[in-house]
XYZ file of C-alpha atoms in Angstrom:
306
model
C 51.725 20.269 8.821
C 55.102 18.898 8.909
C 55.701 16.679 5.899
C 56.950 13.416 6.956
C 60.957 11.661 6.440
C 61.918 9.372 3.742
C 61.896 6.562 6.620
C 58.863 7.984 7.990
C 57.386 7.153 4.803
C 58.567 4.394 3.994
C 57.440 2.825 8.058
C 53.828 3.978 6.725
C 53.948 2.034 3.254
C 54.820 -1.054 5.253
C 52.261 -0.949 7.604
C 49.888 -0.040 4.611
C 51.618 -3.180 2.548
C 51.233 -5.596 5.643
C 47.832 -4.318 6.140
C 46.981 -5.452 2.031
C 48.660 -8.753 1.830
C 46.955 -9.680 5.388
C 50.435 -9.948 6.854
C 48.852 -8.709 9.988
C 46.252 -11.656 10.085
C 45.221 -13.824 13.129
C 43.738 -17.094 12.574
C 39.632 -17.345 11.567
C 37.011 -16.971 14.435
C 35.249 -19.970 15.866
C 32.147 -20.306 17.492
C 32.575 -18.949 20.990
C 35.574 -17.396 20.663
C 36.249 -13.160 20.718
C 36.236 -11.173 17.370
C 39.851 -10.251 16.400
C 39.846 -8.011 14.045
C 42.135 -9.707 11.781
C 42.602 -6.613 9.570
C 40.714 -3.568 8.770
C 40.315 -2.775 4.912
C 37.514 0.257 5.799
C 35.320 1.889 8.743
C 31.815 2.645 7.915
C 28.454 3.171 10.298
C 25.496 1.205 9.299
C 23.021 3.775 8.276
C 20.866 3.579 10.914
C 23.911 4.766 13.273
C 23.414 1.318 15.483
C 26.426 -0.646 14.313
C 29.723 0.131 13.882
C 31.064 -2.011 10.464
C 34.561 -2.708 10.218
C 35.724 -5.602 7.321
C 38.012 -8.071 8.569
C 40.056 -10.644 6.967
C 37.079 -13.657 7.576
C 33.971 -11.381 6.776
C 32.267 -7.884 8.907
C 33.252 -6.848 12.432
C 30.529 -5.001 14.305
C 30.377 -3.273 17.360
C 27.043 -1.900 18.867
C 25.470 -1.427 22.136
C 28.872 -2.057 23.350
C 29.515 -5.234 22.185
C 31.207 -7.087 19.141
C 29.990 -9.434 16.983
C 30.259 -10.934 13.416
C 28.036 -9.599 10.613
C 25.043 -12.408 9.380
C 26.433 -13.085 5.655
C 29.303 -14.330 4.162
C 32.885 -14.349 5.453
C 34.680 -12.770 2.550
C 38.155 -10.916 2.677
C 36.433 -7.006 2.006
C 38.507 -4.297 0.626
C 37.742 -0.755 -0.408
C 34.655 -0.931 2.152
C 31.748 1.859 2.279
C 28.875 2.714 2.934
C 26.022 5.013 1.797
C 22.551 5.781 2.922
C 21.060 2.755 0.760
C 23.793 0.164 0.743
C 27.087 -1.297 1.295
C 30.030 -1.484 -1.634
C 33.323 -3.274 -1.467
C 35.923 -5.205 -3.567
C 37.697 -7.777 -2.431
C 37.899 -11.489 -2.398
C 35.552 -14.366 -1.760
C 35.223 -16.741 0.874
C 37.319 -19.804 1.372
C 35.050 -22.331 -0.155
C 33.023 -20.072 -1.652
C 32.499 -20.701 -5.861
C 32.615 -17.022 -6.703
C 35.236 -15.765 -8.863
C 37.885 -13.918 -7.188
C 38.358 -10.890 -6.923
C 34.971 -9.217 -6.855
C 35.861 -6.053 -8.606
C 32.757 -4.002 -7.394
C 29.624 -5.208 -5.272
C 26.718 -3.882 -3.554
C 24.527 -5.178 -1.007
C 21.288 -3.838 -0.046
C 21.015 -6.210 3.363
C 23.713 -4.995 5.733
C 26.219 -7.372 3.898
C 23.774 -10.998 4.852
C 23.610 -10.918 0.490
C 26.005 -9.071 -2.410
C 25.267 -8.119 -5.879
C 27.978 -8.113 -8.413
C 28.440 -4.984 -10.484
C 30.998 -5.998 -13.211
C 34.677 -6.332 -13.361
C 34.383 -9.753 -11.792
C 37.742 -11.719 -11.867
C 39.599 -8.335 -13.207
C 39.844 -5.999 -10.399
C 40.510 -5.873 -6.946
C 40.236 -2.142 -5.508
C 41.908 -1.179 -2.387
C 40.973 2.467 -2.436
C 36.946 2.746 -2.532
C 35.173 5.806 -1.934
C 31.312 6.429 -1.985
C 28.649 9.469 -1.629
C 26.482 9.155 1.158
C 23.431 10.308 -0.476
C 24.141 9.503 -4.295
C 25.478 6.766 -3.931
C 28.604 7.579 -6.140
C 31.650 5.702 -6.329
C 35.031 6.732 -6.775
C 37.631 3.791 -7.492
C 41.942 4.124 -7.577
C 42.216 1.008 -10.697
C 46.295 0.033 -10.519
C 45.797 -1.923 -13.376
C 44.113 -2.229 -16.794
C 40.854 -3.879 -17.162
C 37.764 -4.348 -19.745
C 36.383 -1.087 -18.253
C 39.346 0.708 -17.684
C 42.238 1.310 -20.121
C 44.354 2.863 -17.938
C 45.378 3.092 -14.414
C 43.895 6.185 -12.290
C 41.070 7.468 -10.691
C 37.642 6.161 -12.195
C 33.956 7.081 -10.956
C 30.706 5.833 -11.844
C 26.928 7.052 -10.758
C 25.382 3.725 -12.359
C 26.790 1.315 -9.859
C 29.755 0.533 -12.500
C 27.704 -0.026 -15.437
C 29.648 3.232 -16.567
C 33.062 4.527 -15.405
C 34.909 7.785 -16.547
C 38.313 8.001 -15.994
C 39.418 11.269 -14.091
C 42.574 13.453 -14.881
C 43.318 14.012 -11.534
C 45.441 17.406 -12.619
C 47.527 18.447 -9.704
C 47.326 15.521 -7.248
C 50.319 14.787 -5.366
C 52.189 11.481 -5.210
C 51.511 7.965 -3.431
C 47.765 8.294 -3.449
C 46.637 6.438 -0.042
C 42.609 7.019 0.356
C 40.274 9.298 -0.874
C 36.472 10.493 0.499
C 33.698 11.817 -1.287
C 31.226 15.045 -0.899
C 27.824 13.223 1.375
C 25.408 15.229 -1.435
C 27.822 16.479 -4.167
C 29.631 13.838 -6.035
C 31.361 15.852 -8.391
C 33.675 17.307 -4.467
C 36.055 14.689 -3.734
C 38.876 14.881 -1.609
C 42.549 12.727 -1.927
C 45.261 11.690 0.512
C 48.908 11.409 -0.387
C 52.194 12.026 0.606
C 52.164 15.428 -0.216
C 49.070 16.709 1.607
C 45.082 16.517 1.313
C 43.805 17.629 -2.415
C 40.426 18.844 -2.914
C 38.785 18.488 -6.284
C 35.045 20.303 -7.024
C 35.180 18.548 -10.973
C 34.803 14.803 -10.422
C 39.064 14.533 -10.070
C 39.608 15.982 -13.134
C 41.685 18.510 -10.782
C 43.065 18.776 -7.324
C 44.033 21.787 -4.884
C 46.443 21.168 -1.937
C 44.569 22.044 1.343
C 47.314 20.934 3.178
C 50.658 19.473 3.099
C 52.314 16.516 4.976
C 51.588 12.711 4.085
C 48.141 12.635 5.028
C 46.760 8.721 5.593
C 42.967 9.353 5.379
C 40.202 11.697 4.667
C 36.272 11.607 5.805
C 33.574 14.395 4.900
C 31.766 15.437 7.222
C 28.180 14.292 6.968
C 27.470 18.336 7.298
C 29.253 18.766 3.632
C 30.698 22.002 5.418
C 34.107 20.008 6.601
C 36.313 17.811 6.415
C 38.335 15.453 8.350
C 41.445 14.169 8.289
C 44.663 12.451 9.331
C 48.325 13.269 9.187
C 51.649 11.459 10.109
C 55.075 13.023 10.685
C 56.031 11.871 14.191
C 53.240 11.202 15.141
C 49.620 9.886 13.856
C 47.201 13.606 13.962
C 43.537 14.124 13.834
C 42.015 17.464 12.201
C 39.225 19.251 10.933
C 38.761 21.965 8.329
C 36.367 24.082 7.395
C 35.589 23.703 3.630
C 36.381 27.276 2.339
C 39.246 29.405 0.931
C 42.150 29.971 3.449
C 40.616 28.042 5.937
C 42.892 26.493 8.453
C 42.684 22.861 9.848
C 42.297 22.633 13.698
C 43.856 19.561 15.558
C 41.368 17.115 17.079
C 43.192 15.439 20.017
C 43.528 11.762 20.246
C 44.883 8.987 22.155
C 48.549 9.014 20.632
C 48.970 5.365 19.150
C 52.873 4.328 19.402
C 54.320 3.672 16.222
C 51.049 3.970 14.152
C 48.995 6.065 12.208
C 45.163 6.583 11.308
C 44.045 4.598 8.282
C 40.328 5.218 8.357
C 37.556 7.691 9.408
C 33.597 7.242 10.127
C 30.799 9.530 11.306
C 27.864 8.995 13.018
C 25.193 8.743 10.382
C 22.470 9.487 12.703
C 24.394 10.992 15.997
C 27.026 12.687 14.253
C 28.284 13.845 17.015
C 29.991 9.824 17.481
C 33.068 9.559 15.321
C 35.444 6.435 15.015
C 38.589 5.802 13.972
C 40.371 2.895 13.090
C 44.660 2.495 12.844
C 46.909 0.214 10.331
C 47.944 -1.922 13.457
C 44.422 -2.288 14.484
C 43.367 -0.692 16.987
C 39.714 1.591 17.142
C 38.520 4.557 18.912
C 35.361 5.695 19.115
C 34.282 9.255 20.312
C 30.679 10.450 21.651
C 31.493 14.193 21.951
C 33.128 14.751 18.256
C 36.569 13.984 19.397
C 36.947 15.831 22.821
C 36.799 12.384 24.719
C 37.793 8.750 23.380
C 37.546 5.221 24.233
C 39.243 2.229 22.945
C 37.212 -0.241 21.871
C 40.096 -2.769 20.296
C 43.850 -2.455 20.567
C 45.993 -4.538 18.136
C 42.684 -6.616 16.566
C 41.733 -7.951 20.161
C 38.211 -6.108 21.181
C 37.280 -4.522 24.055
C 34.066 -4.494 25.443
């Protein structure tokens, strides 16, 4: 892969800055209006494959049968959004109105997002880069600051649904850490996205091999646990796949080339994994039936298509 240009770079950390501070935001839906997808902070499938779940800047986008609507539940600003088999976790911040504390630091919710749980670090933390295991239900946190929980600023996982975190060396992972995915079945396989390539770790992040080089923007396992998708940006935003063994080479899934953007998230099919989606920093989604041969646009910008 062709590792991106200082200015290249630094394009991408904008968008990814704008994207954070909601700098890209469109005012809050009303009753009979369109969804806009004000931003997108994650890309998950609900696990019955039906709905498409993208967080937005006033609560959950969701697209099925076709058509978008907003998720039953609160309106709150989600970041670090995933899902698993059993539930939904996020960060982020509450509701205008709302009498929660903000931020969140870690929640759960066991409805489809209609009701959250809070896990801890309540009023402390606000993570931007959330990753969880399908099937454990493992979650892997970046923590940019100090907290009660965390002494020090890194990768963190827990397996208790944050009632225990351990801090992970992260030996050999490359700078400007943008996303990271975890194994569907084996939490301890977790893989990293940076500005120097995609990192694999098979130790819980205590270390990291480069699979690939270039500034890659976002990273998905395959819900196979045999490979492993991601995206690149030089000159242009790329879609790949590789196979999760020694000397394997990535292949290049085509996509619709997206002018002046990049991919920020990834989401398979739970149930028809044959349907991936992907979602850019300037918001605009794709979704693919026949595991990325065709695609169709199903919002450009934040306005939705039906």
């Amino acid at each position: 892969m062709i590792r991106a240009s200082f200015a290249q770079r630094q394009t991408l950390h904008a968008w990814m800055l704008a994207c954070a501070l909601g700098v890209l935001a469109a005012p809050p839906v009303r009753a009979g209006q369109p969804v806009t997808l004000t931003h997108v902070h994650g890309l998950s499938y609900s696990a019955d494959g039906k709905q498409l779940l993208i967080p937005s800047h006033h609560g959950l986008a969701v697209y099925a049968d076709g058509h978008w609507s907003k998720a039953e539940g609160p309106a709150h600003d989600y970041m670090g959004f995933s899902a698993t088999r059993d539930a939904l976790y996020s960060s982020g911040h509450p509701a205008p109105g709302s009498e929660l504390t903000d931020p969140f630091g870690l929640i759960k919710s066991s409805d489809g997002g209609k009701t959250w749980q809070q896990l801890g670090l309540t009023g402390e933390s606000d993570f931007h880069i959330l990753a969880t295991s399908f099937a454990t239900n493992a979650v892997y946190v970046a923590n940019k600051e100090a907290n009660t929980r965390m002494s020090q600023v890194g990768i963190y996982h827990t397996r208790t649904d944050g009632l225990r975190w351990r801090r992970a060396a992260a030996k050999g992972l490359g700078r400007w850490l943008h996303s990271l995915a975890v194994h569907p079945t084996d939490a301890a396989v977790v893989a990293a996205g940076t500005d120097e390539g995609l990192y694999l770790s098979r130790n819980s992040a205590e270390s990291f091999e480069r699979l690939v080089g270039g500034m890659v923007t976002a990273e998905s396992f395959d819900l196979d646990g045999q490979h492993l998708w991601f995206s690149t940006y030089a000159d242009k935003a790329v879609l790949a796949r590789i196979v999760l063994k020694a000397r394997a080479k990535a292949e290049e899934v085509p996509i619709p080339a997206p002018t002046d953007d990049a991919v920020a998230y990834i989401a398979q099919n739970p149930v028809r994994r044959g349907e991936i989606a992907i979602a850019t920093f300037k918001r605009s989604v794709f979704l693919s039936k026949d595991q990325g041969r065709t695609w169709t646009q199903i919002a450009k910008g934040g306005t939705t298509h039906e």
